[in-house]
PDB file of C-alpha atoms in Angstrom:
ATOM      1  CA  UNK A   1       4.682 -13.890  55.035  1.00 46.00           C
ATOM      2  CA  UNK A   2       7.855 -14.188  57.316  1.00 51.00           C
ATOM      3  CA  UNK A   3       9.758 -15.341  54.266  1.00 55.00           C
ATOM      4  CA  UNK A   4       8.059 -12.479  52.280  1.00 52.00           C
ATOM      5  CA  UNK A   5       9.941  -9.527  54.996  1.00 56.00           C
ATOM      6  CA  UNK A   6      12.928 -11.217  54.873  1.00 56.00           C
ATOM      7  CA  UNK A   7      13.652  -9.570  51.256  1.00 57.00           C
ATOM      8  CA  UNK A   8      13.431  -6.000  53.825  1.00 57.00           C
ATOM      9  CA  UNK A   9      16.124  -7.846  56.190  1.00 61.00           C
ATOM     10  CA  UNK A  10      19.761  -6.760  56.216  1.00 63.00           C
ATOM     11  CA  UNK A  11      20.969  -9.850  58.118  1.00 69.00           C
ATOM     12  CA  UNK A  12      19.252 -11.884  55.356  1.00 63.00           C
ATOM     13  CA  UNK A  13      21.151 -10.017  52.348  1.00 64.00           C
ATOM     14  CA  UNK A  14      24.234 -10.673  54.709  1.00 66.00           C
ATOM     15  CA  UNK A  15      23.790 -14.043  54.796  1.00 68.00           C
ATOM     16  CA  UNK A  16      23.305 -14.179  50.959  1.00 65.00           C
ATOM     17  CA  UNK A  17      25.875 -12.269  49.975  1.00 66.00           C
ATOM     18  CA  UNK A  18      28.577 -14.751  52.214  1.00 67.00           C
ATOM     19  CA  UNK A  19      27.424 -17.442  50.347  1.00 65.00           C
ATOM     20  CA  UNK A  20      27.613 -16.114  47.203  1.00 60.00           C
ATOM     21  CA  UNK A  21      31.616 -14.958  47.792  1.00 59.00           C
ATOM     22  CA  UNK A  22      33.525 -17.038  44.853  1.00 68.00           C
ATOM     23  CA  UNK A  23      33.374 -14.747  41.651  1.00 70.00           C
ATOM     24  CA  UNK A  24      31.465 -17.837  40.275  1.00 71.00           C
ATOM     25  CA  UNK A  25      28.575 -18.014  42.432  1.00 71.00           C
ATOM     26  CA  UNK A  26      28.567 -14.143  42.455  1.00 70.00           C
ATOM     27  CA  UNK A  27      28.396 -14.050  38.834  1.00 76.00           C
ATOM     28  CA  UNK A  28      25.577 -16.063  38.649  1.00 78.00           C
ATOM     29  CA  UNK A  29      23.875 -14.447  41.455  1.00 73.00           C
ATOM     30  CA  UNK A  30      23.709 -11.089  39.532  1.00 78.00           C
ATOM     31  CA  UNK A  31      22.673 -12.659  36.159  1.00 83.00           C
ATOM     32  CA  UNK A  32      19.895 -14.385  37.732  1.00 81.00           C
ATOM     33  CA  UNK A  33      18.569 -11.131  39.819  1.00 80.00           C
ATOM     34  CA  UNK A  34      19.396  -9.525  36.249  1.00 85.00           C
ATOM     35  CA  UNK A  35      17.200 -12.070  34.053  1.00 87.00           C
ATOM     36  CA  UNK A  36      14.444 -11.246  36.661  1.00 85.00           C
ATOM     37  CA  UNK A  37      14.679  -7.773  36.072  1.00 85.00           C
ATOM     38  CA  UNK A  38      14.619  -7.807  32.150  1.00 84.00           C
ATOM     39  CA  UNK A  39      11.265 -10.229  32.149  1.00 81.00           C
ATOM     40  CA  UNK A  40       9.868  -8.517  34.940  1.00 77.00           C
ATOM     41  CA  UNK A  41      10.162  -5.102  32.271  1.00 78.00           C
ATOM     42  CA  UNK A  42       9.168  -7.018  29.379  1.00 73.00           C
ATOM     43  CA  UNK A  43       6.117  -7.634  30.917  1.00 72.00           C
ATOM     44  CA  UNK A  44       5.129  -4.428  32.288  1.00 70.00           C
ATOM     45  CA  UNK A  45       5.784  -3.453  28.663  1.00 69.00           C
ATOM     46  CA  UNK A  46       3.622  -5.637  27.107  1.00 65.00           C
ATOM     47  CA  UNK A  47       0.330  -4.772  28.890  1.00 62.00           C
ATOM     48  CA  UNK A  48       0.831  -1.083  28.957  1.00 62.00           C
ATOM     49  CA  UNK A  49      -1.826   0.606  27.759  1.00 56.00           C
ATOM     50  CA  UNK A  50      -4.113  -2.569  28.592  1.00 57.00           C
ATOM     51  CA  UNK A  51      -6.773  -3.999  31.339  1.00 59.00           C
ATOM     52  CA  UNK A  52      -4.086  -5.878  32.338  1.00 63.00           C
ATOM     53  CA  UNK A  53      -1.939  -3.180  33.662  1.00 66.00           C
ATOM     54  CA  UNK A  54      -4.708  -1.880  35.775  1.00 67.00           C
ATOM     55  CA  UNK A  55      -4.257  -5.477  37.753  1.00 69.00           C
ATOM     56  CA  UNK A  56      -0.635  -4.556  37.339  1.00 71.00           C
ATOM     57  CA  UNK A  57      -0.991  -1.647  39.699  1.00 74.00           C
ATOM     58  CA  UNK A  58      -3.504  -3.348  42.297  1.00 75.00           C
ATOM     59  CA  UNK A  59      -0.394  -6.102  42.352  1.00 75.00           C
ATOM     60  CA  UNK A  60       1.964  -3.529  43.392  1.00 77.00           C
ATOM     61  CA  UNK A  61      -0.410  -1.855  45.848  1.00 81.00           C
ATOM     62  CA  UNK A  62      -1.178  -5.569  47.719  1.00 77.00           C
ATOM     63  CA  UNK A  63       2.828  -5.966  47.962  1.00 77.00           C
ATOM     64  CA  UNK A  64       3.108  -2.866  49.583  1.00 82.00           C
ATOM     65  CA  UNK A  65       0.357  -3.242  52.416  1.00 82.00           C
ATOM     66  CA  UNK A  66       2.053  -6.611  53.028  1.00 77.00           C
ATOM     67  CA  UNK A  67       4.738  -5.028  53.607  1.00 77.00           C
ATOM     68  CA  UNK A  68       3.774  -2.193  55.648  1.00 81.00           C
ATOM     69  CA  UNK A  69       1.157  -4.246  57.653  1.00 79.00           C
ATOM     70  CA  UNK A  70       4.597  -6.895  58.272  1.00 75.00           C
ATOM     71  CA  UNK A  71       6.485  -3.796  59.627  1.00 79.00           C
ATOM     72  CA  UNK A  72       3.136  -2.770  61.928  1.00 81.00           C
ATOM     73  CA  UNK A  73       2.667  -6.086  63.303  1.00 78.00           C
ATOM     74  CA  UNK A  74      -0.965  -6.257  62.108  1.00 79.00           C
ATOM     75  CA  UNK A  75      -1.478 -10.038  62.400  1.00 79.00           C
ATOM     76  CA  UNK A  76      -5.570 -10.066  60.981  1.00 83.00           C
ATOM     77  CA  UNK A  77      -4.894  -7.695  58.281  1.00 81.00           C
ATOM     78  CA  UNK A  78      -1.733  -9.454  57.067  1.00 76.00           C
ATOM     79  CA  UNK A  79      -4.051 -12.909  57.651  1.00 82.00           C
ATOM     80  CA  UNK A  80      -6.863 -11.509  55.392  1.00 82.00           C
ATOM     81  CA  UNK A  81      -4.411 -10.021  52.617  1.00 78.00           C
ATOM     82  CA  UNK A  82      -2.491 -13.527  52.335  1.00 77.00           C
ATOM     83  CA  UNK A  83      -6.171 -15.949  51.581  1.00 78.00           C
ATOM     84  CA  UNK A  84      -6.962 -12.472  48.981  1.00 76.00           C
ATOM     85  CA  UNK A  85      -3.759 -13.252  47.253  1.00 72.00           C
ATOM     86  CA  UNK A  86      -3.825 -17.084  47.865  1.00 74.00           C
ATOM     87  CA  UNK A  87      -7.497 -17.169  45.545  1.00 73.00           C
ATOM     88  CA  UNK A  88      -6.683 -13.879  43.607  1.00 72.00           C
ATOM     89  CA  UNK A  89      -4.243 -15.874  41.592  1.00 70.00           C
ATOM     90  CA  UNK A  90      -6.923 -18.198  40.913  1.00 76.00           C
ATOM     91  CA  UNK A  91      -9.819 -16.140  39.915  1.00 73.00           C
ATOM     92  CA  UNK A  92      -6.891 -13.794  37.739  1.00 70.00           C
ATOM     93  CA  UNK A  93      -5.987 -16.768  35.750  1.00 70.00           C
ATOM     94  CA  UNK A  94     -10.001 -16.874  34.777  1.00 73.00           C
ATOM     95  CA  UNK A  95     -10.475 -13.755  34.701  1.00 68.00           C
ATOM     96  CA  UNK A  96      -7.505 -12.793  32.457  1.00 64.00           C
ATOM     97  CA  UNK A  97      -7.293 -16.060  30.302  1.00 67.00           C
ATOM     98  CA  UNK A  98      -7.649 -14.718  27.098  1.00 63.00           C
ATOM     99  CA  UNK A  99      -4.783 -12.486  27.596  1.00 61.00           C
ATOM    100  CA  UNK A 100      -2.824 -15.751  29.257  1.00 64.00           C
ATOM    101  CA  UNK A 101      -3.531 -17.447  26.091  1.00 65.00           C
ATOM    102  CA  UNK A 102      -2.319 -14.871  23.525  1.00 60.00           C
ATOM    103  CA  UNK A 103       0.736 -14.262  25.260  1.00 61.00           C
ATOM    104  CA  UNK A 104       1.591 -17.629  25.503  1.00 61.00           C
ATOM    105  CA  UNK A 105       0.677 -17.705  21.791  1.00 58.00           C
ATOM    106  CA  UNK A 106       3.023 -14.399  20.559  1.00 57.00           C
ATOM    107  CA  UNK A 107       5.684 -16.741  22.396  1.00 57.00           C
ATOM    108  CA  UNK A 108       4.971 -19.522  20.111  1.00 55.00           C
ATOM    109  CA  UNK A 109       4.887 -17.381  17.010  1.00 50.00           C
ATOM    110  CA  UNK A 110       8.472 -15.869  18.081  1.00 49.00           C
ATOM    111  CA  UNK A 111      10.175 -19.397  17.389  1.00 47.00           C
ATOM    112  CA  UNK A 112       8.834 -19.225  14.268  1.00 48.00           C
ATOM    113  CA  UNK A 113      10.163 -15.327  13.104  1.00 46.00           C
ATOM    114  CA  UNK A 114      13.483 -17.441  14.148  1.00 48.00           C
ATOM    115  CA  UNK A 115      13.081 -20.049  10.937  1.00 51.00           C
ATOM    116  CA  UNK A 116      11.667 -17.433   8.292  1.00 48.00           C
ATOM    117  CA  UNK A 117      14.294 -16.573   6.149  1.00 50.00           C
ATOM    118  CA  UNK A 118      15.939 -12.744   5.905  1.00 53.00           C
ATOM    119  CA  UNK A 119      14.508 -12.554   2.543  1.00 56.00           C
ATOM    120  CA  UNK A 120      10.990 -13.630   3.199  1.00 59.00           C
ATOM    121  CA  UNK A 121      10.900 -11.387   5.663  1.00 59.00           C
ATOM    122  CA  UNK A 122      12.392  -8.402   3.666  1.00 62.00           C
ATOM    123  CA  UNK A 123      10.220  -9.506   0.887  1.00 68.00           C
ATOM    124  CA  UNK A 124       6.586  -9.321   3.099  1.00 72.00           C
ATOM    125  CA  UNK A 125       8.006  -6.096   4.800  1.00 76.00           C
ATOM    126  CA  UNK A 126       8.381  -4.587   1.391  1.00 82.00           C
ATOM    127  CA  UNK A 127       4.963  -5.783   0.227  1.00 86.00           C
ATOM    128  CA  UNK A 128       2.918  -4.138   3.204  1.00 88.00           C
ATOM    129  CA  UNK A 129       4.694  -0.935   2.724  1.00 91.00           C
ATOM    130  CA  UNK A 130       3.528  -0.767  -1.254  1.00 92.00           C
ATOM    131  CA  UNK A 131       0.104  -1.707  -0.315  1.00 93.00           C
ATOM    132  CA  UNK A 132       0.156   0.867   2.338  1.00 94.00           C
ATOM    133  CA  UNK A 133       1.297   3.311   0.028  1.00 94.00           C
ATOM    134  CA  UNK A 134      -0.489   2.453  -2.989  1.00 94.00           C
ATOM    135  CA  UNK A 135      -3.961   2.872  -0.574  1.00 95.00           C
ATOM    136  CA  UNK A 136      -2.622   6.110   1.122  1.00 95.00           C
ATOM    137  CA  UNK A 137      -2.009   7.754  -2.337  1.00 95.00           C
ATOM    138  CA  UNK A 138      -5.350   6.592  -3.914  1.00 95.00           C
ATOM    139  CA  UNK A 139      -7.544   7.702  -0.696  1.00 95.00           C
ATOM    140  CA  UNK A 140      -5.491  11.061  -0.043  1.00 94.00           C
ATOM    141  CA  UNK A 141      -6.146  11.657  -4.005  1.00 94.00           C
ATOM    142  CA  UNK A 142     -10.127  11.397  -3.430  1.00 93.00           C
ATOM    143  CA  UNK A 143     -10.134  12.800  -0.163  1.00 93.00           C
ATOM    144  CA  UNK A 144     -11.212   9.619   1.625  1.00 94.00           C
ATOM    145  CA  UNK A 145     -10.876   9.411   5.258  1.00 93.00           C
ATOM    146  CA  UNK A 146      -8.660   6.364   6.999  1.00 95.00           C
ATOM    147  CA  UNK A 147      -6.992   5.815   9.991  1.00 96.00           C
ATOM    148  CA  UNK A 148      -4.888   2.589  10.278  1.00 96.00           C
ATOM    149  CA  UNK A 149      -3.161   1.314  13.603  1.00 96.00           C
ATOM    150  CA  UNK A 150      -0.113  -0.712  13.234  1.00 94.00           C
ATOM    151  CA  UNK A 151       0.679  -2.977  16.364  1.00 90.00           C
ATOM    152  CA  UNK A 152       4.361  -2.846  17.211  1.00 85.00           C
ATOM    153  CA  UNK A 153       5.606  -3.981  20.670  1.00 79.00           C
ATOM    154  CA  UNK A 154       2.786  -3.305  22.882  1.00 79.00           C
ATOM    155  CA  UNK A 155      -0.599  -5.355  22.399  1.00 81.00           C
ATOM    156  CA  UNK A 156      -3.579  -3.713  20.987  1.00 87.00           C
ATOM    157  CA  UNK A 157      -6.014  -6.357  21.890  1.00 84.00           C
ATOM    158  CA  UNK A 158      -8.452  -4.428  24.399  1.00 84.00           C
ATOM    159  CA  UNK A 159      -9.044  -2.031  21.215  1.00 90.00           C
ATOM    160  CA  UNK A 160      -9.239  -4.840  19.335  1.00 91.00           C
ATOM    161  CA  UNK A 161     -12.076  -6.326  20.742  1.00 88.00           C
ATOM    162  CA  UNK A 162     -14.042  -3.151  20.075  1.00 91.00           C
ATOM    163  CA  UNK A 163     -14.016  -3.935  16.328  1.00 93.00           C
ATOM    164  CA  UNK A 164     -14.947  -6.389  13.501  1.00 93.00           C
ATOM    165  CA  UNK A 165     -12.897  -9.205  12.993  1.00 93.00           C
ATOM    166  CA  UNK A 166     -11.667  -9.619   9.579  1.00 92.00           C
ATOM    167  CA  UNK A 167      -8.504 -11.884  10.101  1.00 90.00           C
ATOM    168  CA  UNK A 168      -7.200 -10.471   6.459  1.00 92.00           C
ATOM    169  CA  UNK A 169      -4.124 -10.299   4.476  1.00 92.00           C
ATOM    170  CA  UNK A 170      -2.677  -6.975   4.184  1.00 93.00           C
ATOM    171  CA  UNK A 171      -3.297  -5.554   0.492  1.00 93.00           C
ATOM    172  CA  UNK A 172      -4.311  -2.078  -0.838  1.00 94.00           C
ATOM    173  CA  UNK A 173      -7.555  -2.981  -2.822  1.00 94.00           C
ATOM    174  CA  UNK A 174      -9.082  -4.027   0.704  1.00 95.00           C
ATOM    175  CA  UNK A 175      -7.841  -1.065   2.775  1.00 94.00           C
ATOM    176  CA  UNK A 176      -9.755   1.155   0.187  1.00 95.00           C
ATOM    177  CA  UNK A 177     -12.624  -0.942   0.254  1.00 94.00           C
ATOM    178  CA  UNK A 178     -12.688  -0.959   3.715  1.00 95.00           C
ATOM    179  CA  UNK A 179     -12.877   2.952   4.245  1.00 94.00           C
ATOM    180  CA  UNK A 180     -14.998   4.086   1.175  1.00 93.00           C
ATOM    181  CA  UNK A 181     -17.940   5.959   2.060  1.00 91.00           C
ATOM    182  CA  UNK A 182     -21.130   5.095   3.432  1.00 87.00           C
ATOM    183  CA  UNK A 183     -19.957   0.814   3.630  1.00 88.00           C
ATOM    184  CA  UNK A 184     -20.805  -0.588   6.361  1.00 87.00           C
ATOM    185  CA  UNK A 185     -16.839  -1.176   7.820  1.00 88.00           C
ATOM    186  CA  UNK A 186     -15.814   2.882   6.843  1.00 86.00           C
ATOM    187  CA  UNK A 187     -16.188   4.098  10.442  1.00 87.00           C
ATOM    188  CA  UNK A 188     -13.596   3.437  12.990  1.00 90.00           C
ATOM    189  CA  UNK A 189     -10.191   2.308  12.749  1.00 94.00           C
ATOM    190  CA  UNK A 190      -8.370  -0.352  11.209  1.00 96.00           C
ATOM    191  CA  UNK A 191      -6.227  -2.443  13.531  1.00 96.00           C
ATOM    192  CA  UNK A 192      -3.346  -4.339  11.960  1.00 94.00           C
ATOM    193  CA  UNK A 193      -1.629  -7.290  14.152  1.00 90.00           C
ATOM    194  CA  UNK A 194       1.630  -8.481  12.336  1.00 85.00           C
ATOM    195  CA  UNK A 195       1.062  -9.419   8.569  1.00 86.00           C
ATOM    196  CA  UNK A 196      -2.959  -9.216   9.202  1.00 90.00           C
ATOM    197  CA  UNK A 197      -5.767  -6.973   9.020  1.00 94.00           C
ATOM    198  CA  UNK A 198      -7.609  -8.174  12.348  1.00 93.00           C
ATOM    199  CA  UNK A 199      -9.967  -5.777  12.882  1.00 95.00           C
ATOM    200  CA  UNK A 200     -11.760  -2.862  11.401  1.00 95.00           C
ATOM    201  CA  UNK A 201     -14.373  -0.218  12.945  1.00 93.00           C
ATOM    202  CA  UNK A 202     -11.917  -0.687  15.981  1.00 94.00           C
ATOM    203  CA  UNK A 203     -12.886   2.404  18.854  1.00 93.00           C
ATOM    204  CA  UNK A 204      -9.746   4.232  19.846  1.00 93.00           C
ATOM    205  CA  UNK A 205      -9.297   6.968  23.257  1.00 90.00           C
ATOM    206  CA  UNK A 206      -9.267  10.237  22.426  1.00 90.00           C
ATOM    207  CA  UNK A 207      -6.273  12.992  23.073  1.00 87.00           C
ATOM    208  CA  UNK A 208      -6.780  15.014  26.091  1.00 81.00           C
ATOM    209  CA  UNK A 209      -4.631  17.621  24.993  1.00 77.00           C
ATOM    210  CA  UNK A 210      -6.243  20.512  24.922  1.00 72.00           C
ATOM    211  CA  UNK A 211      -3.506  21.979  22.032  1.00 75.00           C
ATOM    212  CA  UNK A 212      -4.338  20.278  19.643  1.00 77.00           C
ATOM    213  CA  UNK A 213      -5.116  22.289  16.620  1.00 78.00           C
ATOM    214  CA  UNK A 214      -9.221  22.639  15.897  1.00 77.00           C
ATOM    215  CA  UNK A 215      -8.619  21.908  12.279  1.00 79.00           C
ATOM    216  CA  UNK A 216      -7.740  18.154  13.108  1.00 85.00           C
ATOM    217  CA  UNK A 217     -11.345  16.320  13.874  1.00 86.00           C
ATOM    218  CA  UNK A 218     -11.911  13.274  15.801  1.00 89.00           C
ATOM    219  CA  UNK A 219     -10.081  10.949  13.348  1.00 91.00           C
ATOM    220  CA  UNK A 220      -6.802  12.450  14.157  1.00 92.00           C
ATOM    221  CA  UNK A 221      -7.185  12.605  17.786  1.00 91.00           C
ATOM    222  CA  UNK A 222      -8.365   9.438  17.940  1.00 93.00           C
ATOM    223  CA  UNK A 223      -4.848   8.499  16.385  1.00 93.00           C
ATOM    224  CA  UNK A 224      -2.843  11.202  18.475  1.00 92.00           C
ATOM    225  CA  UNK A 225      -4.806   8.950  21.441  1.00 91.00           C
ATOM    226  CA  UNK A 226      -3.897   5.518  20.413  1.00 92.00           C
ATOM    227  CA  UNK A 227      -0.179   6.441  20.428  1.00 90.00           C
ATOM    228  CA  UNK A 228      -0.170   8.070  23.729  1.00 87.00           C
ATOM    229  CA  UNK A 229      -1.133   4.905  25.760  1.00 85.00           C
ATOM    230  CA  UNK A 230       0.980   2.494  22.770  1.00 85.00           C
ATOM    231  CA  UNK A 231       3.642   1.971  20.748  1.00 84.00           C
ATOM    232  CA  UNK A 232       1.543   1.575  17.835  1.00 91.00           C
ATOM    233  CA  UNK A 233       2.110   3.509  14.664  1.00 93.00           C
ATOM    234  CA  UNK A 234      -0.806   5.079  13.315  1.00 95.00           C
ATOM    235  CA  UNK A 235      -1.459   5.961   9.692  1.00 96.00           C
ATOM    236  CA  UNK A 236      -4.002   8.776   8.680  1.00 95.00           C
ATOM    237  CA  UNK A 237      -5.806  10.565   5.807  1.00 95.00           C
ATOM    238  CA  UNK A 238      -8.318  13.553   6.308  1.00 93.00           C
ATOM    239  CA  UNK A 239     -11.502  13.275   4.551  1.00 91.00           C
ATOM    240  CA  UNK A 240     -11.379  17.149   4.566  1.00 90.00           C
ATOM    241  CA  UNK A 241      -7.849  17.800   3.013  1.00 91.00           C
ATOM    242  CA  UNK A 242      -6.718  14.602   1.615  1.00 92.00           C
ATOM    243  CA  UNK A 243      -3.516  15.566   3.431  1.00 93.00           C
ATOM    244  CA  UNK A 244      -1.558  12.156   4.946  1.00 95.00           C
ATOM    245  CA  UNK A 245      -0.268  12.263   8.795  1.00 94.00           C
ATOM    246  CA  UNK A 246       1.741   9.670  11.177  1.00 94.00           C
ATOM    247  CA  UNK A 247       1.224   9.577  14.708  1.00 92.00           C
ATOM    248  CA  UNK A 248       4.119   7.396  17.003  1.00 90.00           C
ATOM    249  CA  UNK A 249       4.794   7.671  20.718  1.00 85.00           C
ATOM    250  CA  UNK A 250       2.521  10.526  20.718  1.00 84.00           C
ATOM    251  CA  UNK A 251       3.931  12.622  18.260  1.00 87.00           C
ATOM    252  CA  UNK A 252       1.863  13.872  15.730  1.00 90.00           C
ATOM    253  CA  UNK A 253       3.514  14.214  12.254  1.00 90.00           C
ATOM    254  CA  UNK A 254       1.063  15.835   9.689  1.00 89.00           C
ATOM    255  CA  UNK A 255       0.545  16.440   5.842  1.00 88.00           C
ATOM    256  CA  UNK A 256       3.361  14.779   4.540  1.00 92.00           C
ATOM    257  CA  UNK A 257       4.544  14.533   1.222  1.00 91.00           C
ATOM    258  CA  UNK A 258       4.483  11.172  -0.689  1.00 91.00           C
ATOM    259  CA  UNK A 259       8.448  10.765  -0.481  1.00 91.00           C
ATOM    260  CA  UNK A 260       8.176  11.797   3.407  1.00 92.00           C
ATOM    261  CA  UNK A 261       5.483   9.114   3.973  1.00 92.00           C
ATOM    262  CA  UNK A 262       7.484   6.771   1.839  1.00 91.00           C
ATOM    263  CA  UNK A 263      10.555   7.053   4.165  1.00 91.00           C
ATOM    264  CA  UNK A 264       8.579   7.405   7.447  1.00 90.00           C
ATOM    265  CA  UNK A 265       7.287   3.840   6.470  1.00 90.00           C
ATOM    266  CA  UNK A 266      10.697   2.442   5.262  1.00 88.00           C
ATOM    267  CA  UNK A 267      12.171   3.751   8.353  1.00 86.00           C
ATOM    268  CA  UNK A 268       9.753   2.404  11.081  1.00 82.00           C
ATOM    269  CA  UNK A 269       7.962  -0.566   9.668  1.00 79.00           C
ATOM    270  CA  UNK A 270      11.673  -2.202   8.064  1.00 67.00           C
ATOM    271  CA  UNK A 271      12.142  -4.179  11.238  1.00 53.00           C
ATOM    272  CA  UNK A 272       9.299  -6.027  11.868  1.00 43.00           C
ATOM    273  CA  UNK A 273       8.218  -5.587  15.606  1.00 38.00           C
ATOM    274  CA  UNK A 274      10.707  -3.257  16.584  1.00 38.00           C
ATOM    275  CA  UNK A 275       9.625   0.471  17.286  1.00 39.00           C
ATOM    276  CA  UNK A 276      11.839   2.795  16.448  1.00 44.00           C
ATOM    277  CA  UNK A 277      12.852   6.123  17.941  1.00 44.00           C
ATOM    278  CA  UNK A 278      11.760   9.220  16.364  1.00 42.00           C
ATOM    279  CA  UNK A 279      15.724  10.375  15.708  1.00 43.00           C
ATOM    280  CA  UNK A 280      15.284   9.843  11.454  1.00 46.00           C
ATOM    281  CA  UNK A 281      16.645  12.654   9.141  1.00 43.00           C
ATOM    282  CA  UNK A 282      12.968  12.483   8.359  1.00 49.00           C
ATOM    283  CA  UNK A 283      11.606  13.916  11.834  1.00 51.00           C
ATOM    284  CA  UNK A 284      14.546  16.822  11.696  1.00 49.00           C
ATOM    285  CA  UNK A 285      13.449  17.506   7.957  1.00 48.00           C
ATOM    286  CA  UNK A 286       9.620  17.902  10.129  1.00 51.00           C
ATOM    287  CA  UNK A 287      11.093  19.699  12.991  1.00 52.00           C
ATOM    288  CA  UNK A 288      12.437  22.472  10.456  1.00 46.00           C
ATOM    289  CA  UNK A 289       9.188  22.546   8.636  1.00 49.00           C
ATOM    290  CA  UNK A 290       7.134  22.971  11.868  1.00 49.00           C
ATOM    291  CA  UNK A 291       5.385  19.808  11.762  1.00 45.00           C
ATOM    292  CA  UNK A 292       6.475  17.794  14.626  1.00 43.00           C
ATOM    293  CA  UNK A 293       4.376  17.713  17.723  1.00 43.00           C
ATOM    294  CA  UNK A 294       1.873  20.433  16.975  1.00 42.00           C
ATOM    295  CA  UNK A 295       0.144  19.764  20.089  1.00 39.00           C
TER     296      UNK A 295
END
């Protein structure tokens, strides 16, 4: 615990900062406290809108009554919160394996994105977006509901353990199958998890927001929800109007035309993994129209 305070110390930052004097060691000094910084972000990124970040928080709350019972002096509370943390870390590596594991995994899978080819990659890309498209069109036609949640960034796996596990390649024939009428996979969501359809039936959180226009039902809330705690992207049709909608970083873009759809999806879903900022000519051709954020 003593070397724990010492971070709150100004004769220890002293002594740190003499020997780090040279331009060198100073250079290196800032890089490392910088490389901290960025995974220490990327993390808290990557289980927002998880469990996980609720241990997250109860991490940052432990830190500070070590602190503050350091400052106070209180010996047997500072004793009792250092054999919590000295078996926490145990019983969170049990308790959280699963999540360990598929992190660990996504790491693995990064090297290798590194060896696929640019044109594989362009090529797949291009092939989800016709199959969500070709889908879209046919269900919007027939006024067949569908709500489809495309993991970017941010893992969806604590809504995707609410679902059925399909593990399936991304094509259009099994996204219509998968939301016609009265089947037995129609209700819920469909969760997709880089070029697979993992679950369907998925359970998403509802939208709060009291603004939200009557004349959108659970479906789109549901999807308004999703991208309020994520980064997903979340693809809709109404069973009542046919009419397609978007929801991203809890905007809510609805009825869009076919060409509009078609350039939301080129324009978000191009780089694989990468979210992208709502800035497109595409959500100022929305804004004009009125569309953008109705809640």
């Amino acid at each position: 615990m003593n070397d724990f305070n010492q971070i709150f110390n100004l004769q220890y930052w002293q002594e740190i900062i003499q020997l780090n004097l040279t331009p060198w060691r100073l250079f290196i000094a800032v890089a490392d406290i910088s490389l901290i910084t960025f995974l220490i972000y990327k993390a808290l990124r990557s289980v927002q809108g998880t469990k996980m970040m609720t241990l997250v928080r109860g991490v940052l709350l432990f830190i500070m009554l070590k602190v503050v019972s350091g400052w106070l002096g209180l010996g047997t509370f500072e004793w009792l919160l250092n054999q919590v943390v000295t078996y926490g870390v145990i019983a969170a590596v049990i308790i959280f394996q699963p999540e360990i594991r598929r992190g660990l995994e996504s790491l693995g899978r990064t090297t290798n994105l590194l060896n696929l080819g640019s044109s594989e990659r362009n090529v797949k890309r291009t092939s989800y977006i016709k199959a969500y498209e070709k889908a879209f069109y046919y269900m919007s036609e027939r006024k067949i509901g569908a709500l489809i949640v495309i993991e970017q960034s941010q893992t969806l796996e604590e809504f995707v353990s609410t679902g059925i596990k399909l593990d399936a390649d991304i094509s259009a024939e099994l996204l219509i199958n998968i939301f016609i009428p009265n089947t037995p996979l129609h209700d819920g969501a469909v969760i997709v998890q880089g070029d697979k359809i993992a679950v369907t039936s998925a359970y998403l959180p509802l939208t709060e927001d009291g603004k939200i226009s009557k004349e959108f039902g659970t479906r789109h809330r549901a999807a308004i929800g999703i991208s309020e705690v994520s980064d997903a992207i979340t693809l809709i049709v109404s069973e009542e109007t046919g009419g397609m909608s978007i929801t991203e970083n809890g905007e809510f873009y609805s009825d869009l035309s076919k060409s509009e759809f078609h350039d939301f999806l080129i324009k978000h879903l191009e780089d694989t993994g990468t979210p992208k900022k709502t800035t497109s000519l595409l959500t100022k051709l929305l804004a004009k129209r009125g569309k953008v954020n109705e809640k």
